[in-house]
């Protein structure tokens, strides 16, 4: 990973897996869900709320509404 701690790398890999499945489910490209840069930022920030999600690079209101709950659940499951 690019400067990620071991735990952050685990989060990043889990988020990539989630993104792959979500993109498949939505029949779209993975980068349309979130970019790698956004996933890296999520992995290092480890947001706990939708308010914190909005501070992540590449996540605006539409992405919070579309994916916020699932992303927060993914991250919470890795504590």
Coordinates of C-alpha atoms in Angstrom, one line a residue:
X1 CA 0.0 0.0 0.0
X2 CA 1.0 3.6 -0.3
X3 CA 2.0 4.6 3.2
X4 CA -0.8 2.7 4.9
X5 CA -0.4 1.0 8.3
X6 CA -1.1 -2.7 8.5
X7 CA -4.6 -2.1 9.8
X8 CA -5.2 0.6 7.2
X9 CA -4.1 -1.8 4.5
X10 CA -6.6 -4.4 5.8
X11 CA -9.3 -1.8 5.7
X12 CA -8.3 -0.8 2.2
X13 CA -8.4 -4.4 0.9
X14 CA -11.8 -5.0 2.5
X15 CA -13.1 -1.8 1.0
X16 CA -11.8 -2.8 -2.4
X17 CA -13.6 -6.1 -2.1
X18 CA -16.8 -4.3 -1.1
X19 CA -16.4 -1.9 -4.0
X20 CA -15.9 -4.7 -6.5
X21 CA -19.1 -6.5 -5.3
X22 CA -21.1 -3.2 -5.2
X23 CA -19.9 -2.3 -8.8
X24 CA -21.0 -5.7 -10.0
X25 CA -24.3 -5.4 -8.3
X26 CA -24.9 -2.0 -9.8
X27 CA -23.5 -3.1 -13.2
X28 CA -21.0 -0.3 -13.3
X29 CA -17.2 0.3 -13.1
X30 CA -15.5 0.1 -9.7
X31 CA -14.1 3.7 -10.0
X32 CA -17.7 5.0 -10.4
X33 CA -18.4 3.7 -6.9
X34 CA -15.2 5.1 -5.3
X35 CA -11.7 5.8 -6.6
X36 CA -8.7 4.1 -5.1
X37 CA -7.7 7.4 -3.6
X38 CA -11.0 7.7 -1.9
X39 CA -10.7 4.1 -0.5
X40 CA -7.2 4.9 0.8
X41 CA -8.5 8.0 2.5
X42 CA -11.4 6.0 4.0
X43 CA -8.9 3.4 5.2
X44 CA -6.7 5.9 6.9
X45 CA -9.5 8.2 8.3
X46 CA -11.8 5.3 9.4
X47 CA -14.9 7.6 9.7
X48 CA -17.5 6.6 12.2
X49 CA -20.4 8.8 11.0
X50 CA -21.9 10.3 7.9
X51 CA -20.6 13.7 9.0
X52 CA -17.0 12.3 9.0
X53 CA -17.6 10.5 5.7
X54 CA -18.3 13.9 4.1
X55 CA -14.7 14.9 5.0
X56 CA -13.2 12.1 2.9
X57 CA -11.7 12.9 -0.5
X58 CA -14.1 12.2 -3.3
X59 CA -17.2 11.7 -1.1
X60 CA -20.1 14.2 -1.6
X61 CA -23.7 14.1 -0.5
X62 CA -24.8 11.8 -3.3
X63 CA -22.1 9.2 -2.3
X64 CA -23.0 9.5 1.4
X65 CA -26.6 8.8 0.5
X66 CA -25.9 6.0 -1.9
X67 CA -23.1 4.2 0.0
X68 CA -22.6 5.8 3.4
X69 CA -24.4 3.3 5.6
X70 CA -22.7 0.3 3.9
X71 CA -19.2 1.9 4.1
X72 CA -19.7 2.7 7.8
X73 CA -20.8 -0.9 8.4
X74 CA -17.8 -2.3 6.6
X75 CA -15.4 -0.1 8.6
X76 CA -17.2 -0.8 11.9
X77 CA -17.0 -4.6 11.2
X78 CA -13.2 -4.3 11.2
X79 CA -12.6 -2.8 14.6

